[in-house]
Amino acid sequence: VLRSNWAGFVWKTGFTLQTQQRCGFRKVAKKVEPKKGVAEEAEQTEILHKKGEAPAPDPPTPRIPARSFGRLVKPLVFTIGFTGCSFGGAAIWQYESLKSRVQSYFDDVKADWLEKKRPQKQAGLGKQVNQWWNSLSDGQKTVTGIIAANALVFCCWRVPSLQRTMVKYFTSNPSSKALCWPMLLSTFSHYSLFHMAANMYVLWSFSSSIVNMMGKEQFMALYLSAGVISTFVSYVSKTAMGRFGPSLGASGAIMTVLAAVCTKMPEAKLAIIFLPMYTFTAGNALKAIVALDTTGLILGWRFFDHAAHLGGALFGIWYIIYGHELIWKNREPLVKMWHDFRTRGPGAGGNGSM
């Protein structure tokens, strides 16, 4: 599971991105002037002094971003607000989904009966796609939209005219002017095909388990919140260490999914795709991942964004142990308010009935 961290645009996939070529910015070549000797500089200063002119000041040194934790207040508020809205929206989404399911039950029964009575058409591409879609689990259907969004953003990285926008909004950097929305958008952003393929494969592999555990609504709230929370942890780490640079990738959110499944089912057997003969328990895999990212964070490894990985994993562990009880099981007051709001109006009678 990878999340990009540039050190001068060093990506998690392990190659250096040259910003001049990739982003379409070309710097004017500087003319190399021969260095002046001490005597020549002194003579030039004396001539300027006689003319009443002051010598040209030295060029300003490039500004290094200061370690200002005050800049993290806005991202912190965004993280808390977005997490609350994600779970609140998921609770309302689940209510509407259940309500729609009940109302359309008899329509589905009638549609199935008519389908049996109609003559079967010959197999076509549309029918094959429909059969493939119906063969997917609920979890796989849910993450298909996430994978499609990541693929779309990946294609946008290939459009030269969009490079400035992509760097500004689809990479997260605590020293950037745009701080909040990149925390979410960078979760769907990959520059390397291998980087995206690895992340999406892990997400696809764990999708059925996590959606069966939580349902698609709670899963989506957890995934989106995890992307923002892991990015905020990365902000804090970069600001504390003074190592500023852009990051991108879905691995912070995927680490939350992986950690949640491993915490819920620690005895489940896992294997590496290239080494299927070697199996290990999910609990041991989680311990190894947390230990690796903790070591990388302490030693200052910069190939991966270890802070984002660690933040995502710890959030997944916390949510399974405490967060589900504190957040999701206390959604009933919000759902009741929404139910009253939806049923209030002409003809409803104000009795709160569906």
Tab-separated table of C-alpha atoms in Angstrom:
chain	number	residue	atom	x	y	z
A	1	VAL	CA	0.000	0.000	0.000
A	2	LEU	CA	1.682	3.173	-1.128
A	3	ARG	CA	1.145	6.860	-0.578
A	4	SER	CA	3.319	9.279	-2.464
A	5	ASN	CA	5.673	11.601	-0.694
A	6	TRP	CA	7.871	13.889	-2.768
A	7	ALA	CA	11.237	15.060	-1.622
A	8	GLY	CA	11.621	17.571	-4.379
A	9	PHE	CA	8.784	15.618	-6.043
A	10	VAL	CA	9.919	12.081	-5.062
A	11	TRP	CA	6.979	9.748	-5.509
A	12	LYS	CA	6.154	6.653	-3.546
A	13	THR	CA	6.706	4.579	-6.588
A	14	GLY	CA	10.369	5.421	-6.375
A	15	PHE	CA	11.185	7.798	-9.199
A	16	THR	CA	11.864	11.532	-9.217
A	17	LEU	CA	9.375	13.753	-10.982
A	18	GLN	CA	11.030	16.654	-12.727
A	19	THR	CA	8.607	19.520	-12.168
A	20	GLN	CA	9.982	21.565	-15.050
A	21	GLN	CA	9.115	18.968	-17.682
A	22	ARG	CA	5.982	17.447	-16.084
A	23	CYS	CA	4.246	20.629	-15.001
A	24	GLY	CA	4.995	22.579	-18.160
A	25	PHE	CA	7.026	25.300	-16.458
A	26	ARG	CA	10.224	26.303	-18.220
A	27	LYS	CA	12.819	28.364	-16.482
A	28	VAL	CA	14.871	30.805	-18.524
A	29	ALA	CA	18.429	29.653	-18.714
A	30	LYS	CA	20.655	31.829	-16.593
A	31	LYS	CA	23.746	33.294	-18.146
A	32	VAL	CA	26.898	32.201	-16.373
A	33	GLU	CA	29.046	35.205	-15.681
A	34	PRO	CA	32.682	34.900	-14.674
A	35	LYS	CA	33.308	35.655	-11.047
A	36	LYS	CA	34.951	38.967	-10.356
A	37	GLY	CA	38.126	39.194	-8.373
A	38	VAL	CA	38.400	41.101	-5.111
A	39	ALA	CA	40.351	43.968	-6.696
A	40	GLU	CA	37.857	44.296	-9.545
A	41	GLU	CA	34.886	44.389	-7.121
A	42	ALA	CA	36.613	47.037	-5.003
A	43	GLU	CA	37.322	49.161	-8.113
A	44	GLN	CA	33.682	48.899	-9.254
A	45	THR	CA	32.437	49.903	-5.770
A	46	GLU	CA	34.752	52.931	-5.775
A	47	ILE	CA	33.457	54.059	-9.187
A	48	LEU	CA	29.826	53.752	-8.033
A	49	HIS	CA	30.677	55.697	-4.870
A	50	LYS	CA	32.135	58.557	-6.925
A	51	LYS	CA	28.978	58.636	-9.064
A	52	GLY	CA	26.831	58.779	-5.953
A	53	GLU	CA	25.212	55.414	-6.692
A	54	ALA	CA	24.791	52.576	-4.248
A	55	PRO	CA	26.005	49.086	-5.214
A	56	ALA	CA	23.298	46.572	-6.143
A	57	PRO	CA	22.051	44.587	-3.129
A	58	ASP	CA	22.633	40.856	-2.913
A	59	PRO	CA	19.785	38.720	-4.355
A	60	PRO	CA	17.300	37.562	-1.698
A	61	THR	CA	17.671	34.029	-0.422
A	62	PRO	CA	14.763	31.650	-1.157
A	63	ARG	CA	12.112	31.585	1.556
A	64	ILE	CA	12.019	28.418	3.630
A	65	PRO	CA	8.560	27.598	5.060
A	66	ALA	CA	8.462	28.209	8.802
A	67	ARG	CA	7.288	25.581	11.244
A	68	SER	CA	4.021	27.353	11.976
A	69	PHE	CA	1.489	25.106	13.666
A	70	GLY	CA	-0.991	27.980	13.424
A	71	ARG	CA	-1.507	27.075	9.771
A	72	LEU	CA	-2.868	23.701	10.893
A	73	VAL	CA	-5.882	25.184	12.706
A	74	LYS	CA	-7.901	25.471	9.514
A	75	PRO	CA	-7.073	21.908	8.373
A	76	LEU	CA	-7.981	20.647	11.858
A	77	VAL	CA	-11.390	22.323	11.712
A	78	PHE	CA	-11.896	20.963	8.198
A	79	THR	CA	-10.965	17.448	9.350
A	80	ILE	CA	-13.425	17.486	12.245
A	81	GLY	CA	-16.210	19.059	10.194
A	82	PHE	CA	-15.731	16.788	7.194
A	83	THR	CA	-15.634	13.657	9.364
A	84	GLY	CA	-18.860	14.666	11.090
A	85	CYS	CA	-20.565	15.458	7.786
A	86	SER	CA	-19.379	12.151	6.281
A	87	PHE	CA	-20.901	10.014	9.012
A	88	GLY	CA	-24.003	12.190	9.220
A	89	GLY	CA	-24.495	11.942	5.470
A	90	ALA	CA	-23.930	8.178	5.626
A	91	ALA	CA	-26.628	7.806	8.283
A	92	ILE	CA	-29.107	9.741	6.133
A	93	TRP	CA	-28.055	7.765	3.062
A	94	GLN	CA	-28.735	4.500	4.896
A	95	TYR	CA	-32.176	5.764	5.982
A	96	GLU	CA	-33.103	6.747	2.425
A	97	SER	CA	-31.760	3.469	1.070
A	98	LEU	CA	-33.840	1.385	3.479
A	99	LYS	CA	-36.917	3.468	2.805
A	100	SER	CA	-36.501	3.133	-0.938
A	101	ARG	CA	-35.955	-0.593	-0.616
A	102	VAL	CA	-39.217	-1.049	1.244
A	103	GLN	CA	-41.216	1.096	-1.168
A	104	SER	CA	-39.846	-0.622	-4.285
A	105	TYR	CA	-40.178	-4.186	-3.013
A	106	PHE	CA	-43.418	-4.973	-4.859
A	107	ASP	CA	-42.210	-3.166	-7.980
A	108	ASP	CA	-39.171	-5.448	-8.053
A	109	VAL	CA	-41.349	-8.534	-7.661
A	110	LYS	CA	-43.525	-7.412	-10.560
A	111	ALA	CA	-40.483	-6.606	-12.706
A	112	ASP	CA	-39.013	-10.056	-12.060
A	113	TRP	CA	-42.304	-11.708	-13.065
A	114	LEU	CA	-42.472	-9.714	-16.312
A	115	GLU	CA	-38.842	-10.552	-17.072
A	116	LYS	CA	-39.645	-14.256	-16.909
A	117	LYS	CA	-42.627	-13.847	-19.250
A	118	ARG	CA	-40.681	-11.903	-21.893
A	119	PRO	CA	-38.788	-13.807	-24.581
A	120	GLN	CA	-35.072	-13.885	-23.844
A	121	LYS	CA	-32.970	-11.800	-26.191
A	122	GLN	CA	-29.678	-12.937	-27.616
A	123	ALA	CA	-26.596	-12.269	-25.530
A	124	GLY	CA	-25.009	-8.914	-26.211
A	125	LEU	CA	-22.378	-6.670	-24.680
A	126	GLY	CA	-24.923	-4.949	-22.465
A	127	LYS	CA	-26.182	-8.237	-21.120
A	128	GLN	CA	-22.653	-9.455	-20.442
A	129	VAL	CA	-21.829	-6.275	-18.551
A	130	ASN	CA	-25.056	-6.651	-16.566
A	131	GLN	CA	-24.225	-10.257	-15.703
A	132	TRP	CA	-20.717	-9.251	-14.616
A	133	TRP	CA	-22.099	-6.464	-12.435
A	134	ASN	CA	-24.631	-8.775	-10.806
A	135	SER	CA	-21.862	-11.279	-10.064
A	136	LEU	CA	-19.972	-8.743	-7.926
A	137	SER	CA	-20.357	-8.571	-4.167
A	138	ASP	CA	-21.791	-5.465	-2.519
A	139	GLY	CA	-18.302	-4.458	-1.455
A	140	GLN	CA	-16.889	-4.781	-4.953
A	141	LYS	CA	-19.773	-2.764	-6.382
A	142	THR	CA	-19.133	-0.053	-3.796
A	143	VAL	CA	-15.408	0.318	-4.477
A	144	THR	CA	-15.923	0.265	-8.258
A	145	GLY	CA	-16.937	3.918	-8.062
A	146	ILE	CA	-13.821	4.736	-6.015
A	147	ILE	CA	-11.596	2.962	-8.535
A	148	ALA	CA	-13.269	4.808	-11.413
A	149	ALA	CA	-12.681	8.161	-9.683
A	150	ASN	CA	-9.000	7.323	-9.170
A	151	ALA	CA	-8.647	6.315	-12.822
A	152	LEU	CA	-10.234	9.601	-13.939
A	153	VAL	CA	-7.837	11.660	-11.819
A	154	PHE	CA	-4.920	9.558	-13.100
A	155	CYS	CA	-5.913	10.490	-16.663
A	156	CYS	CA	-6.136	14.165	-15.711
A	157	TRP	CA	-2.477	14.062	-14.667
A	158	ARG	CA	-1.671	13.310	-18.324
A	159	VAL	CA	-3.261	16.552	-19.580
A	160	PRO	CA	-0.542	19.249	-19.778
A	161	SER	CA	-2.962	22.150	-19.387
A	162	LEU	CA	-4.211	20.733	-16.066
A	163	GLN	CA	-0.805	20.340	-14.423
A	164	ARG	CA	-0.983	23.487	-12.277
A	165	THR	CA	-4.472	22.636	-11.065
A	166	MET	CA	-3.493	19.046	-10.308
A	167	VAL	CA	-0.430	20.065	-8.308
A	168	LYS	CA	-2.396	22.688	-6.386
A	169	TYR	CA	-5.529	20.713	-5.515
A	170	PHE	CA	-4.643	17.025	-5.947
A	171	THR	CA	-1.456	16.998	-3.863
A	172	SER	CA	-1.397	17.752	-0.140
A	173	ASN	CA	1.302	20.038	1.241
A	174	PRO	CA	1.172	21.957	4.550
A	175	SER	CA	3.163	24.824	2.990
A	176	SER	CA	0.728	25.238	0.079
A	177	LYS	CA	-1.846	28.002	-0.183
A	178	ALA	CA	-4.602	25.409	-0.672
A	179	LEU	CA	-4.737	23.366	2.522
A	180	CYS	CA	-8.199	21.886	3.046
A	181	TRP	CA	-9.656	20.470	-0.157
A	182	PRO	CA	-6.366	18.810	-1.187
A	183	MET	CA	-6.672	16.736	1.988
A	184	LEU	CA	-9.621	14.968	0.340
A	185	LEU	CA	-8.765	15.254	-3.353
A	186	SER	CA	-5.229	13.897	-2.945
A	187	THR	CA	-6.803	10.667	-1.656
A	188	PHE	CA	-8.038	10.020	-5.218
A	189	SER	CA	-4.810	11.153	-6.877
A	190	HIS	CA	-2.047	8.938	-8.297
A	191	TYR	CA	0.643	9.887	-10.765
A	192	SER	CA	2.191	6.449	-11.257
A	193	LEU	CA	0.182	3.617	-12.797
A	194	PHE	CA	1.885	1.081	-10.526
A	195	HIS	CA	1.087	3.227	-7.500
A	196	MET	CA	-2.600	3.360	-8.395
A	197	ALA	CA	-2.798	-0.317	-9.380
A	198	ALA	CA	-1.251	-1.471	-6.095
A	199	ASN	CA	-3.590	0.668	-3.986
A	200	MET	CA	-6.706	-0.287	-5.912
A	201	TYR	CA	-5.822	-3.987	-5.770
A	202	VAL	CA	-5.592	-3.874	-1.968
A	203	LEU	CA	-8.857	-1.928	-1.766
A	204	TRP	CA	-10.590	-4.438	-4.057
A	205	SER	CA	-9.232	-7.367	-2.018
A	206	PHE	CA	-10.604	-6.049	1.287
A	207	SER	CA	-13.809	-4.507	-0.094
A	208	SER	CA	-16.095	-7.497	0.495
A	209	SER	CA	-14.939	-7.969	4.082
A	210	ILE	CA	-15.197	-4.320	5.119
A	211	VAL	CA	-18.604	-3.743	3.474
A	212	ASN	CA	-20.018	-6.945	4.998
A	213	MET	CA	-18.829	-5.680	8.388
A	214	MET	CA	-20.169	-2.138	8.111
A	215	GLY	CA	-22.468	-1.740	5.162
A	216	LYS	CA	-21.688	0.452	2.175
A	217	GLU	CA	-22.850	3.675	3.837
A	218	GLN	CA	-20.681	3.388	6.931
A	219	PHE	CA	-17.761	2.166	4.813
A	220	MET	CA	-17.881	5.221	2.546
A	221	ALA	CA	-17.966	7.536	5.559
A	222	LEU	CA	-15.005	5.714	7.076
A	223	TYR	CA	-13.024	5.740	3.813
A	224	LEU	CA	-13.497	9.435	3.060
A	225	SER	CA	-12.857	10.463	6.663
A	226	ALA	CA	-9.745	8.293	6.773
A	227	GLY	CA	-8.326	10.041	3.723
A	228	VAL	CA	-8.683	13.456	5.380
A	229	ILE	CA	-7.498	12.307	8.813
A	230	SER	CA	-4.396	10.549	7.459
A	231	THR	CA	-3.517	13.655	5.458
A	232	PHE	CA	-3.865	15.821	8.566
A	233	VAL	CA	-1.473	13.515	10.445
A	234	SER	CA	0.933	13.950	7.523
A	235	TYR	CA	0.558	17.745	7.829
A	236	VAL	CA	1.433	17.621	11.521
A	237	SER	CA	4.449	15.389	10.923
A	238	LYS	CA	5.837	17.521	8.101
A	239	THR	CA	5.344	20.722	10.068
A	240	ALA	CA	6.997	19.289	13.181
A	241	MET	CA	10.003	17.982	11.247
A	242	GLY	CA	10.243	20.945	8.890
A	243	ARG	CA	10.166	18.645	5.873
A	244	PHE	CA	7.655	20.197	3.539
A	245	GLY	CA	6.660	18.608	0.272
A	246	PRO	CA	3.612	17.370	-1.652
A	247	SER	CA	2.050	13.962	-1.038
A	248	LEU	CA	-0.694	12.068	-2.835
A	249	GLY	CA	-2.307	8.646	-2.957
A	250	ALA	CA	-5.111	6.614	-1.423
A	251	SER	CA	-2.931	4.538	0.890
A	252	GLY	CA	-3.825	6.499	4.034
A	253	ALA	CA	-7.503	5.634	3.578
A	254	ILE	CA	-6.676	2.083	2.458
A	255	MET	CA	-4.536	1.596	5.547
A	256	THR	CA	-7.635	2.407	7.601
A	257	VAL	CA	-9.622	-0.253	5.730
A	258	LEU	CA	-6.842	-2.798	6.132
A	259	ALA	CA	-6.390	-2.024	9.836
A	260	ALA	CA	-10.135	-2.198	10.490
A	261	VAL	CA	-10.431	-5.649	8.895
A	262	CYS	CA	-7.294	-6.953	10.627
A	263	THR	CA	-8.495	-5.642	13.996
A	264	LYS	CA	-11.953	-7.157	13.565
A	265	MET	CA	-10.666	-10.497	12.250
A	266	PRO	CA	-7.111	-10.898	13.594
A	267	GLU	CA	-7.002	-14.667	12.939
A	268	ALA	CA	-7.877	-14.374	9.242
A	269	LYS	CA	-5.224	-15.752	6.906
A	270	LEU	CA	-3.554	-13.397	4.436
A	271	ALA	CA	-0.971	-13.930	1.715
A	272	ILE	CA	1.113	-11.802	-0.626
A	273	ILE	CA	0.001	-11.937	-4.250
A	274	PHE	CA	3.442	-12.941	-5.545
A	275	LEU	CA	4.087	-15.419	-2.697
A	276	PRO	CA	0.762	-17.202	-2.150
A	277	MET	CA	2.461	-20.179	-0.486
A	278	TYR	CA	3.397	-18.069	2.562
A	279	THR	CA	0.439	-17.173	4.767
A	280	PHE	CA	0.223	-15.144	7.965
A	281	THR	CA	-2.507	-13.914	10.256
A	282	ALA	CA	-4.118	-10.526	9.774
A	283	GLY	CA	-3.124	-9.518	13.305
A	284	ASN	CA	0.569	-10.167	12.633
A	285	ALA	CA	0.370	-8.343	9.311
A	286	LEU	CA	-1.080	-5.275	11.024
A	287	LYS	CA	1.635	-5.317	13.701
A	288	ALA	CA	4.338	-5.526	11.042
A	289	ILE	CA	2.868	-2.637	9.029
A	290	VAL	CA	2.523	-0.395	12.082
A	291	ALA	CA	6.080	-1.241	13.189
A	292	LEU	CA	7.470	-0.505	9.719
A	293	ASP	CA	5.748	2.864	9.411
A	294	THR	CA	6.672	3.837	12.971
A	295	THR	CA	10.321	3.040	12.233
A	296	GLY	CA	10.201	4.975	8.992
A	297	LEU	CA	8.657	7.983	10.731
A	298	ILE	CA	11.249	7.996	13.536
A	299	LEU	CA	14.227	7.499	11.219
A	300	GLY	CA	12.938	10.065	8.743
A	301	TRP	CA	12.562	7.816	5.717
A	302	ARG	CA	11.167	9.917	2.898
A	303	PHE	CA	10.346	7.394	0.202
A	304	PHE	CA	6.863	6.824	1.695
A	305	ASP	CA	4.588	9.139	3.635
A	306	HIS	CA	4.877	7.018	6.785
A	307	ALA	CA	2.946	9.542	8.883
A	308	ALA	CA	-0.108	9.214	6.616
A	309	HIS	CA	0.174	5.407	6.669
A	310	LEU	CA	0.454	5.335	10.447
A	311	GLY	CA	-2.354	7.831	10.928
A	312	GLY	CA	-4.664	5.792	8.699
A	313	ALA	CA	-3.827	2.519	10.460
A	314	LEU	CA	-4.333	3.968	13.945
A	315	PHE	CA	-7.656	5.507	12.910
A	316	GLY	CA	-8.850	2.128	11.605
A	317	ILE	CA	-7.867	0.406	14.864
A	318	TRP	CA	-9.509	3.121	16.950
A	319	TYR	CA	-12.719	3.044	14.941
A	320	ILE	CA	-13.237	-0.699	15.360
A	321	ILE	CA	-12.491	-0.629	19.106
A	322	TYR	CA	-14.164	2.656	20.082
A	323	GLY	CA	-15.369	4.700	17.102
A	324	HIS	CA	-18.177	2.426	15.981
A	325	GLU	CA	-19.808	2.627	19.408
A	326	LEU	CA	-19.205	6.372	19.793
A	327	ILE	CA	-20.190	7.513	16.319
A	328	TRP	CA	-22.288	5.073	14.324
A	329	LYS	CA	-24.412	3.640	17.129
A	330	ASN	CA	-25.351	7.154	18.238
A	331	ARG	CA	-26.749	8.190	14.864
A	332	GLU	CA	-30.396	7.597	15.871
A	333	PRO	CA	-31.154	11.229	16.954
A	334	LEU	CA	-29.919	12.535	13.596
A	335	VAL	CA	-31.894	9.908	11.672
A	336	LYS	CA	-35.019	10.757	13.680
A	337	MET	CA	-34.587	14.457	12.899
A	338	TRP	CA	-34.204	13.633	9.221
A	339	HIS	CA	-37.226	11.346	9.312
A	340	ASP	CA	-39.347	14.098	10.883
A	341	PHE	CA	-38.098	16.579	8.305
A	342	ARG	CA	-38.859	14.227	5.390
A	343	THR	CA	-42.328	13.322	6.577
A	344	ARG	CA	-43.369	16.842	7.535
A	345	GLY	CA	-45.415	18.596	4.877
A	346	PRO	CA	-48.808	18.657	3.115
A	347	GLY	CA	-50.628	15.383	3.522
A	348	ALA	CA	-48.179	14.019	6.102
A	349	GLY	CA	-50.329	15.094	9.016
A	350	GLY	CA	-47.243	15.696	11.145
A	351	ASN	CA	-47.519	12.205	12.629
A	352	GLY	CA	-44.012	11.166	11.536
A	353	SER	CA	-45.192	8.122	9.634
A	354	MET	CA	-43.520	6.859	6.476
